mmCIF file of C-alpha atoms in Angstrom:
data_model
loop_
_atom_site.group_PDB
_atom_site.id
_atom_site.type_symbol
_atom_site.label_atom_id
_atom_site.label_comp_id
_atom_site.label_asym_id
_atom_site.label_seq_id
_atom_site.Cartn_x
_atom_site.Cartn_y
_atom_site.Cartn_z
ATOM 1 C CA MET A 1 -46.371 11.695 -17.492
ATOM 2 C CA ASP A 2 -42.806 12.461 -16.943
ATOM 3 C CA LEU A 3 -42.228 13.212 -13.563
ATOM 4 C CA LYS A 4 -39.892 15.687 -12.111
ATOM 5 C CA GLY A 5 -38.896 14.692 -9.397
ATOM 6 C CA PRO A 6 -39.189 12.029 -6.886
ATOM 7 C CA VAL A 7 -43.004 11.216 -5.259
ATOM 8 C CA LEU A 8 -44.396 10.677 -1.669
ATOM 9 C CA GLY A 9 -46.829 7.876 -0.831
ATOM 10 C CA ILE A 10 -48.493 7.489 1.901
ATOM 11 C CA GLU A 11 -50.980 5.233 3.378
ATOM 12 C CA SER A 12 -53.643 5.462 6.516
ATOM 13 C CA SER A 13 -56.428 3.196 5.977
ATOM 14 C CA CYS A 14 -56.435 1.443 8.742
ATOM 15 C CA ASP A 15 -54.038 1.170 11.765
ATOM 16 C CA GLU A 16 -50.916 1.422 10.223
ATOM 17 C CA THR A 17 -49.824 4.916 9.465
ATOM 18 C CA ALA A 18 -47.288 5.066 6.433
ATOM 19 C CA ALA A 19 -45.631 7.286 4.225
ATOM 20 C CA ALA A 20 -42.236 6.728 1.657
ATOM 21 C CA VAL A 21 -40.500 8.632 -0.788
ATOM 22 C CA LEU A 22 -39.306 6.952 -4.583
ATOM 23 C CA ALA A 23 -37.649 7.690 -7.375
ATOM 24 C CA PRO A 24 -39.205 7.758 -10.117
ATOM 25 C CA ASP A 25 -37.900 4.674 -10.808
ATOM 26 C CA GLY A 26 -39.307 3.002 -8.267
ATOM 27 C CA THR A 27 -36.441 3.405 -6.203
ATOM 28 C CA ILE A 28 -36.866 3.696 -2.006
ATOM 29 C CA MET A 29 -35.586 6.740 -1.436
ATOM 30 C CA ALA A 30 -36.982 6.441 2.210
ATOM 31 C CA GLU A 31 -40.707 5.356 4.236
ATOM 32 C CA ALA A 32 -41.280 4.549 7.741
ATOM 33 C CA VAL A 33 -44.765 2.985 9.270
ATOM 34 C CA PHE A 34 -46.111 3.814 12.075
ATOM 35 C CA SER A 35 -47.897 0.853 14.044
ATOM 36 C CA GLN A 36 -51.103 1.024 16.209
ATOM 37 C CA THR A 37 -50.762 -1.976 17.073
ATOM 38 C CA GLU A 38 -50.334 -1.395 21.099
ATOM 39 C CA ASP A 39 -53.264 1.135 20.406
ATOM 40 C CA HIS A 40 -55.467 -1.433 19.875
ATOM 41 C CA ALA A 41 -54.781 -4.673 20.934
ATOM 42 C CA ARG A 42 -56.393 -4.035 24.324
ATOM 43 C CA PHE A 43 -59.445 -4.311 22.118
ATOM 44 C CA GLY A 44 -58.714 -7.252 20.585
ATOM 45 C CA GLY A 45 -59.329 -4.852 17.238
ATOM 46 C CA VAL A 46 -58.529 -1.819 15.428
ATOM 47 C CA VAL A 47 -61.079 1.406 17.221
ATOM 48 C CA PRO A 48 -61.896 2.894 14.070
ATOM 49 C CA GLU A 49 -61.696 6.194 15.204
ATOM 50 C CA LEU A 50 -58.647 6.104 17.370
ATOM 51 C CA ALA A 51 -56.793 4.803 14.305
ATOM 52 C CA ALA A 52 -57.862 7.719 13.083
ATOM 53 C CA ARG A 53 -56.817 10.266 16.037
ATOM 54 C CA ALA A 54 -53.484 8.593 16.494
ATOM 55 C CA HIS A 55 -52.620 8.859 12.160
ATOM 56 C CA LEU A 56 -54.638 12.903 12.630
ATOM 57 C CA SER A 57 -51.555 12.422 14.913
ATOM 58 C CA HIS A 58 -48.876 10.762 13.679
ATOM 59 C CA LEU A 59 -48.572 10.732 9.419
ATOM 60 C CA PRO A 60 -47.355 14.790 10.233
ATOM 61 C CA GLY A 61 -43.866 13.625 12.208
ATOM 62 C CA LEU A 62 -43.949 10.593 9.168
ATOM 63 C CA VAL A 63 -43.889 11.822 6.411
ATOM 64 C CA ALA A 64 -41.135 15.249 7.435
ATOM 65 C CA GLY A 65 -38.781 12.690 8.183
ATOM 66 C CA VAL A 66 -38.775 10.635 5.556
ATOM 67 C CA MET A 67 -39.321 14.009 2.956
ATOM 68 C CA GLU A 68 -35.100 14.496 5.484
ATOM 69 C CA ARG A 69 -33.888 11.457 4.814
ATOM 70 C CA ALA A 70 -34.500 11.173 1.366
ATOM 71 C CA GLY A 71 -33.192 14.908 0.989
ATOM 72 C CA VAL A 72 -35.984 15.307 -0.676
ATOM 73 C CA ALA A 73 -37.940 19.077 0.553
ATOM 74 C CA PRO A 74 -41.661 18.825 -0.746
ATOM 75 C CA GLY A 75 -41.043 21.574 -4.587
ATOM 76 C CA ASP A 76 -38.400 19.036 -5.448
ATOM 77 C CA LEU A 77 -41.614 16.040 -6.218
ATOM 78 C CA GLY A 78 -43.058 15.306 -8.641
ATOM 79 C CA GLY A 79 -46.591 14.026 -7.219
ATOM 80 C CA VAL A 80 -47.792 12.952 -3.617
ATOM 81 C CA ALA A 81 -50.263 9.778 -3.531
ATOM 82 C CA ALA A 82 -52.627 8.696 -0.821
ATOM 83 C CA THR A 83 -55.118 5.824 -0.803
ATOM 84 C CA SER A 84 -58.273 7.314 -0.690
ATOM 85 C CA GLY A 85 -59.951 3.812 -0.205
ATOM 86 C CA PRO A 86 -60.826 0.839 0.639
ATOM 87 C CA GLY A 87 -60.659 0.796 4.192
ATOM 88 C CA LEU A 88 -61.671 3.218 7.463
ATOM 89 C CA ILE A 89 -63.308 6.203 6.199
ATOM 90 C CA GLY A 90 -61.835 8.583 9.409
ATOM 91 C CA GLY A 91 -57.874 7.186 8.248
ATOM 92 C CA LEU A 92 -58.576 7.132 4.694
ATOM 93 C CA ILE A 93 -59.256 11.707 5.316
ATOM 94 C CA VAL A 94 -56.446 11.965 6.720
ATOM 95 C CA GLY A 95 -54.255 10.857 4.849
ATOM 96 C CA ALA A 96 -56.270 11.765 1.912
ATOM 97 C CA SER A 97 -57.005 15.711 2.886
ATOM 98 C CA PHE A 98 -53.315 16.084 4.140
ATOM 99 C CA GLY A 99 -51.643 14.526 0.500
ATOM 100 C CA LYS A 100 -53.855 17.005 -1.254
ATOM 101 C CA GLY A 101 -53.238 19.278 1.116
ATOM 102 C CA MET A 102 -49.242 18.760 0.659
ATOM 103 C CA ALA A 103 -49.653 18.510 -3.034
ATOM 104 C CA LEU A 104 -51.758 21.983 -3.764
ATOM 105 C CA SER A 105 -49.530 23.595 -1.382
ATOM 106 C CA GLN A 106 -47.003 22.975 -4.713
ATOM 107 C CA GLY A 107 -49.080 23.052 -7.792
ATOM 108 C CA LEU A 108 -48.333 19.381 -7.632
ATOM 109 C CA PRO A 109 -50.394 16.036 -9.246
ATOM 110 C CA PHE A 110 -52.132 14.674 -7.069
ATOM 111 C CA VAL A 111 -53.530 10.543 -7.317
ATOM 112 C CA ALA A 112 -56.061 8.955 -4.727
ATOM 113 C CA VAL A 113 -54.557 5.007 -4.257
ATOM 114 C CA ASN A 114 -56.843 2.216 -4.283
ATOM 115 C CA HIS A 115 -55.663 0.279 -1.594
ATOM 116 C CA LEU A 116 -56.052 -2.947 -3.520
ATOM 117 C CA GLU A 117 -54.654 -1.366 -6.794
ATOM 118 C CA ALA A 118 -51.229 -0.426 -4.977
ATOM 119 C CA HIS A 119 -51.192 -4.538 -3.361
ATOM 120 C CA ALA A 120 -52.096 -5.330 -6.571
ATOM 121 C CA LEU A 121 -48.785 -3.566 -8.803
ATOM 122 C CA THR A 122 -46.007 -4.171 -5.412
ATOM 123 C CA PRO A 123 -44.665 -7.148 -7.765
ATOM 124 C CA ARG A 124 -43.568 -4.811 -10.360
ATOM 125 C CA LEU A 125 -41.669 -2.862 -7.863
ATOM 126 C CA PRO A 126 -37.654 -2.582 -8.876
ATOM 127 C CA GLY A 127 -35.946 -5.459 -7.309
ATOM 128 C CA LEU A 128 -38.567 -8.005 -6.260
ATOM 129 C CA LEU A 129 -38.193 -8.976 -10.085
ATOM 130 C CA PRO A 130 -35.938 -8.144 -13.077
ATOM 131 C CA GLY A 131 -38.045 -5.311 -14.984
ATOM 132 C CA GLY A 132 -40.885 -5.638 -12.590
ATOM 133 C CA ALA A 133 -43.650 -8.665 -13.270
ATOM 134 C CA ALA A 134 -45.222 -9.014 -16.238
ATOM 135 C CA PHE A 135 -48.423 -7.952 -17.555
ATOM 136 C CA PRO A 136 -50.833 -10.160 -16.793
ATOM 137 C CA TYR A 137 -50.198 -12.220 -13.703
ATOM 138 C CA LEU A 138 -53.057 -13.550 -11.060
ATOM 139 C CA LEU A 139 -52.341 -12.193 -7.489
ATOM 140 C CA LEU A 140 -53.938 -13.474 -4.384
ATOM 141 C CA LEU A 141 -55.082 -10.561 -2.141
ATOM 142 C CA LEU A 142 -54.203 -12.035 1.474
ATOM 143 C CA SER A 143 -54.846 -10.415 4.143
ATOM 144 C CA GLY A 144 -57.682 -9.148 7.022
ATOM 145 C CA GLY A 145 -59.931 -7.519 4.932
ATOM 146 C CA HIS A 146 -59.537 -9.122 1.507
ATOM 147 C CA CYS A 147 -59.014 -12.686 -0.016
ATOM 148 C CA GLN A 148 -59.405 -12.412 -3.337
ATOM 149 C CA CYS A 149 -57.563 -14.470 -6.740
ATOM 150 C CA VAL A 150 -57.490 -11.282 -9.620
ATOM 151 C CA ALA A 151 -56.271 -11.726 -12.902
ATOM 152 C CA VAL A 152 -54.352 -7.877 -13.170
ATOM 153 C CA GLU A 153 -54.385 -7.663 -16.678
ATOM 154 C CA GLY A 154 -53.139 -4.366 -17.229
ATOM 155 C CA LEU A 155 -52.587 -0.575 -15.115
ATOM 156 C CA GLY A 156 -56.214 0.086 -13.775
ATOM 157 C CA ARG A 157 -57.435 -3.809 -15.674
ATOM 158 C CA TYR A 158 -58.350 -6.344 -13.404
ATOM 159 C CA ARG A 159 -60.440 -8.959 -13.464
ATOM 160 C CA ARG A 160 -61.937 -10.549 -10.837
ATOM 161 C CA LEU A 161 -61.719 -14.572 -10.403
ATOM 162 C CA GLY A 162 -62.714 -15.277 -7.062
ATOM 163 C CA THR A 163 -63.693 -14.470 -3.348
ATOM 164 C CA THR A 164 -64.088 -14.995 -0.218
ATOM 165 C CA LEU A 165 -68.111 -16.721 0.940
ATOM 166 C CA ASP A 166 -67.526 -15.331 4.651
ATOM 167 C CA ASP A 167 -64.170 -14.818 6.458
ATOM 168 C CA ALA A 168 -60.921 -13.600 4.729
ATOM 169 C CA VAL A 169 -58.097 -15.126 5.444
ATOM 170 C CA GLY A 170 -56.669 -13.064 7.738
ATOM 171 C CA GLU A 171 -59.474 -12.203 10.020
ATOM 172 C CA ALA A 172 -59.213 -16.252 10.069
ATOM 173 C CA PHE A 173 -56.071 -16.804 11.456
ATOM 174 C CA ASP A 174 -57.539 -13.341 13.950
ATOM 175 C CA LYS A 175 -60.178 -15.302 14.633
ATOM 176 C CA ALA A 176 -58.158 -19.169 15.719
ATOM 177 C CA ALA A 177 -54.973 -17.159 17.317
ATOM 178 C CA LYS A 178 -58.353 -15.738 19.489
ATOM 179 C CA LEU A 179 -60.069 -18.593 19.895
ATOM 180 C CA LEU A 180 -56.213 -20.446 21.050
ATOM 181 C CA GLY A 181 -55.437 -17.201 23.453
ATOM 182 C CA LEU A 182 -53.211 -16.086 21.514
ATOM 183 C CA PRO A 183 -52.906 -11.947 21.657
ATOM 184 C CA TRP A 184 -54.224 -9.847 18.570
ATOM 185 C CA PRO A 185 -53.059 -9.580 15.876
ATOM 186 C CA GLY A 186 -53.347 -13.658 16.044
ATOM 187 C CA GLY A 187 -51.428 -14.682 12.630
ATOM 188 C CA PRO A 188 -48.307 -14.645 13.759
ATOM 189 C CA HIS A 189 -48.598 -15.614 17.397
ATOM 190 C CA LEU A 190 -50.174 -18.914 15.527
ATOM 191 C CA GLU A 191 -47.701 -19.030 12.944
ATOM 192 C CA ARG A 192 -45.131 -19.055 16.322
ATOM 193 C CA LEU A 193 -47.197 -21.974 17.556
ATOM 194 C CA ALA A 194 -47.984 -24.120 14.714
ATOM 195 C CA ALA A 195 -44.037 -24.098 14.584
ATOM 196 C CA GLY A 196 -43.720 -26.269 18.172
ATOM 197 C CA GLY A 197 -47.219 -28.808 17.312
ATOM 198 C CA ASP A 198 -48.372 -31.946 14.700
ATOM 199 C CA ALA A 199 -50.323 -30.460 12.253
ATOM 200 C CA ALA A 200 -51.767 -34.238 12.001
ATOM 201 C CA ARG A 201 -52.697 -34.971 15.704
ATOM 202 C CA VAL A 202 -56.363 -32.415 14.520
ATOM 203 C CA PRO A 203 -58.271 -33.136 10.922
ATOM 204 C CA LEU A 204 -59.231 -30.558 10.460
ATOM 205 C CA PRO A 205 -61.323 -29.101 6.986
ATOM 206 C CA ARG A 206 -60.336 -27.603 4.519
ATOM 207 C CA PRO A 207 -63.108 -26.344 3.064
ATOM 208 C CA LEU A 208 -63.529 -25.844 -1.217
ATOM 209 C CA LEU A 209 -60.754 -28.080 -1.261
ATOM 210 C CA GLY A 210 -60.570 -28.861 -4.911
ATOM 211 C CA ARG A 211 -64.501 -27.650 -5.511
ATOM 212 C CA ALA A 212 -64.707 -25.830 -9.324
ATOM 213 C CA GLY A 213 -63.701 -21.447 -9.301
ATOM 214 C CA CYS A 214 -61.594 -20.545 -6.812
ATOM 215 C CA ASP A 215 -63.837 -19.109 -3.826
ATOM 216 C CA PHE A 216 -62.603 -19.760 -0.358
ATOM 217 C CA SER A 217 -65.408 -20.516 3.068
ATOM 218 C CA PHE A 218 -63.036 -20.343 5.933
ATOM 219 C CA SER A 219 -65.665 -20.174 8.886
ATOM 220 C CA GLY A 220 -66.181 -24.263 8.378
ATOM 221 C CA LEU A 221 -62.872 -24.322 9.671
ATOM 222 C CA LYS A 222 -63.434 -21.573 12.405
ATOM 223 C CA THR A 223 -65.907 -23.477 14.015
ATOM 224 C CA ALA A 224 -63.685 -26.842 13.384
ATOM 225 C CA VAL A 225 -61.665 -24.765 16.030
ATOM 226 C CA ALA A 226 -63.462 -23.970 18.316
ATOM 227 C CA GLN A 227 -64.070 -27.201 18.605
ATOM 228 C CA ALA A 228 -61.446 -28.139 19.319
ATOM 229 C CA VAL A 229 -60.711 -25.992 21.945
ATOM 230 C CA ALA A 230 -63.307 -26.837 24.086
ATOM 231 C CA LYS A 231 -63.060 -31.075 23.707
ATOM 232 C CA GLY A 232 -59.641 -30.231 24.469
ATOM 233 C CA VAL A 233 -58.493 -33.320 21.826
ATOM 234 C CA ALA A 234 -55.171 -32.244 21.710
ATOM 235 C CA ALA A 235 -52.714 -29.544 22.503
ATOM 236 C CA PRO A 236 -52.905 -25.715 21.525
ATOM 237 C CA ALA A 237 -50.152 -26.151 19.057
ATOM 238 C CA ASP A 238 -51.068 -29.150 17.521
ATOM 239 C CA ILE A 239 -54.368 -27.097 16.569
ATOM 240 C CA ALA A 240 -52.593 -24.082 14.831
ATOM 241 C CA ALA A 241 -49.971 -26.533 12.800
ATOM 242 C CA SER A 242 -53.320 -27.971 11.760
ATOM 243 C CA PHE A 243 -55.379 -24.828 11.665
ATOM 244 C CA GLN A 244 -52.489 -23.279 8.835
ATOM 245 C CA ALA A 245 -51.515 -25.917 6.842
ATOM 246 C CA SER A 246 -55.695 -26.478 6.987
ATOM 247 C CA VAL A 247 -55.026 -22.705 5.218
ATOM 248 C CA ALA A 248 -52.247 -23.871 2.681
ATOM 249 C CA ALA A 249 -53.856 -27.236 1.519
ATOM 250 C CA VAL A 250 -56.708 -24.791 0.631
ATOM 251 C CA VAL A 251 -54.671 -21.547 -1.066
ATOM 252 C CA ALA A 252 -52.859 -23.056 -2.752
ATOM 253 C CA ASP A 253 -55.555 -25.343 -4.203
ATOM 254 C CA ARG A 254 -57.198 -22.456 -5.104
ATOM 255 C CA ALA A 255 -54.917 -20.612 -6.047
ATOM 256 C CA ARG A 256 -54.080 -24.217 -8.176
ATOM 257 C CA HIS A 257 -57.800 -23.620 -10.044
ATOM 258 C CA ALA A 258 -57.570 -19.870 -10.596
ATOM 259 C CA LEU A 259 -54.926 -20.187 -12.865
ATOM 260 C CA ALA A 260 -56.643 -22.470 -15.075
ATOM 261 C CA MET A 261 -58.918 -19.388 -15.053
ATOM 262 C CA ALA A 262 -55.902 -16.893 -16.779
ATOM 263 C CA PRO A 263 -54.029 -18.724 -18.943
ATOM 264 C CA GLY A 264 -50.992 -16.772 -20.184
ATOM 265 C CA ALA A 265 -50.485 -15.299 -16.480
ATOM 266 C CA THR A 266 -46.585 -14.737 -16.760
ATOM 267 C CA ALA A 267 -46.078 -14.929 -12.351
ATOM 268 C CA LEU A 268 -48.075 -16.521 -9.645
ATOM 269 C CA VAL A 269 -47.772 -13.071 -7.209
ATOM 270 C CA VAL A 270 -49.115 -12.646 -3.370
ATOM 271 C CA SER A 271 -50.310 -9.705 -1.179
ATOM 272 C CA GLY A 272 -51.595 -8.806 1.305
ATOM 273 C CA GLY A 273 -50.690 -9.932 5.476
ATOM 274 C CA VAL A 274 -51.257 -13.454 5.530
ATOM 275 C CA ALA A 275 -48.566 -13.257 2.427
ATOM 276 C CA ALA A 276 -46.152 -13.289 5.525
ATOM 277 C CA ASN A 277 -47.003 -16.953 6.602
ATOM 278 C CA THR A 278 -44.094 -19.379 5.584
ATOM 279 C CA GLY A 279 -46.228 -22.076 4.862
ATOM 280 C CA VAL A 280 -48.861 -20.059 2.526
ATOM 281 C CA ARG A 281 -46.141 -18.937 0.649
ATOM 282 C CA THR A 282 -43.924 -22.948 0.744
ATOM 283 C CA ALA A 283 -47.452 -24.407 -1.027
ATOM 284 C CA LEU A 284 -47.678 -21.661 -3.627
ATOM 285 C CA THR A 285 -44.472 -21.507 -3.924
ATOM 286 C CA ALA A 286 -45.166 -25.174 -5.343
ATOM 287 C CA VAL A 287 -48.173 -24.543 -7.325
ATOM 288 C CA ALA A 288 -46.304 -21.722 -9.346
ATOM 289 C CA ALA A 289 -43.011 -24.291 -9.104
ATOM 290 C CA ALA A 290 -46.165 -27.176 -11.326
ATOM 291 C CA ALA A 291 -46.386 -24.688 -13.672
ATOM 292 C CA GLY A 292 -43.402 -23.571 -14.937
ATOM 293 C CA LEU A 293 -44.082 -19.952 -13.201
ATOM 294 C CA PRO A 294 -41.853 -17.627 -10.528
ATOM 295 C CA MET A 295 -43.660 -16.979 -7.378
ATOM 296 C CA VAL A 296 -43.006 -13.652 -6.157
ATOM 297 C CA ALA A 297 -44.103 -12.188 -3.225
ATOM 298 C CA PRO A 298 -43.062 -8.437 -1.347
ATOM 299 C CA PRO A 299 -39.862 -8.884 0.839
ATOM 300 C CA ILE A 300 -41.750 -9.301 4.261
ATOM 301 C CA ARG A 301 -42.629 -5.701 4.466
ATOM 302 C CA LEU A 302 -44.485 -4.743 2.250
ATOM 303 C CA CYS A 303 -46.030 -7.555 2.500
ATOM 304 C CA THR A 304 -48.607 -5.555 5.459
ATOM 305 C CA ASP A 305 -50.454 -2.112 4.646
ATOM 306 C CA ASN A 306 -46.935 -0.079 4.034
ATOM 307 C CA ALA A 307 -46.555 3.698 1.980
ATOM 308 C CA VAL A 308 -43.862 1.952 0.470
ATOM 309 C CA MET A 309 -46.533 1.084 -2.671
ATOM 310 C CA VAL A 310 -48.528 3.753 -2.260
ATOM 311 C CA ALA A 311 -45.767 5.196 -3.501
ATOM 312 C CA TRP A 312 -45.305 2.936 -6.550
ATOM 313 C CA ALA A 313 -49.112 2.981 -7.659
ATOM 314 C CA GLY A 314 -49.098 6.957 -7.916
ATOM 315 C CA ILE A 315 -45.771 6.447 -10.256
ATOM 316 C CA GLU A 316 -47.311 3.876 -12.145
ATOM 317 C CA ARG A 317 -50.440 5.792 -13.341
ATOM 318 C CA LEU A 318 -48.749 9.457 -13.450
ATOM 319 C CA HIS A 319 -46.552 8.322 -16.235
ATOM 320 C CA ALA A 320 -50.037 7.349 -17.103
ATOM 321 C CA GLY A 321 -50.541 10.070 -17.390
ATOM 322 C CA LEU A 322 -53.519 9.546 -14.846
ATOM 323 C CA THR A 323 -54.421 11.971 -11.576
ATOM 324 C CA ASP A 324 -57.102 12.848 -9.826
ATOM 325 C CA PRO A 325 -59.208 16.171 -8.913
ATOM 326 C CA TRP A 326 -58.894 18.220 -5.851
ATOM 327 C CA ASP A 327 -63.161 16.934 -5.074
ATOM 328 C CA HIS A 328 -62.319 13.091 -4.945
ATOM 329 C CA ALA A 329 -63.715 11.667 -2.253
ATOM 330 C CA PRO A 330 -62.544 8.439 0.333
ATOM 331 C CA ARG A 331 -64.229 5.828 -0.771
ATOM 332 C CA PRO A 332 -64.539 2.993 2.528
ATOM 333 C CA ARG A 333 -66.119 0.777 -0.065
ATOM 334 C CA TRP A 334 -63.792 0.857 -4.120
ATOM 335 C CA PRO A 335 -63.909 -2.339 -5.563
ATOM 336 C CA LEU A 336 -61.362 -3.043 -8.707
ATOM 337 C CA ASP A 337 -63.399 -2.900 -11.232
ATOM 338 C CA GLU A 338 -63.972 0.488 -10.692
ATOM 339 C CA LEU A 339 -60.421 1.224 -11.618
ATOM 340 C CA THR A 340 -60.282 4.136 -14.443
ATOM 341 C CA PRO A 341 -57.733 2.028 -17.116
ATOM 342 C CA PRO A 342 -55.397 4.269 -19.614
ATOM 343 C CA ALA A 343 -57.130 5.401 -22.761
#
């Protein structure tokens, strides 16, 4: 399908309200994210009802703002893309309904974007690699809710090679940070604390290291952190440094195994909130270099939930002639392998 104008992307799957306008070639014309972190911090995690109400309150103004900065009127758009799963159902309903309403009012095509596919396609954005990452590539999706190794073989064609057996890696960061008395969300706070610690002081486990396959497990590591804190075996900075080193070593080991399961991969890609962690990025860069592949990670601002990746996923699907009907229902669970590839 030839796009006749820019694409508006809307993201509301969790606690980030986001909107972006991208030109048909993927050039970012305007983007904005409203973070709800302060609203949820006192509860130590995301409260779904509060998140949905905040999306409802902030999304209209956010969309109007990015449209104005992009210099685009609603009638100038070539399509609208909105995250429709997986995620918190209240927020998904708000964003998808807003996107459908805007598309319907202007007679535009609508794309119901899978949040995981949006992360998976981010490395194909112009500017990260010349021409974008070429299929197939290996994706490590590392976030608060997801921890997967995925062979990205084409648009709508995803083969999951491994996943977490318990906690997602971002969830493990948050739990370890809480045990160390750090605020939520814990990942960035733990990384800052770890920078002043000695990872060699605390021998924490590295679950599944060296095991066949590329599944993950972090519950035992979390328990070990709890025991180290309770016993006062070292300073909090040392425990944080050891925890981060263990996670980086496990992720690197799982990536090496995944690459062996995905011969022909053109790149090692890491996406999701934990992709912003310097220790994890450094470890994966070494794995990619040893395999003779580029390691591709989005800019820090595009690691966490954002609407740029949603608009880009919409552009990829619209170029392939894929749109969604008005009665497409948001899905709190939506596995990648249930997506429709181009004919």
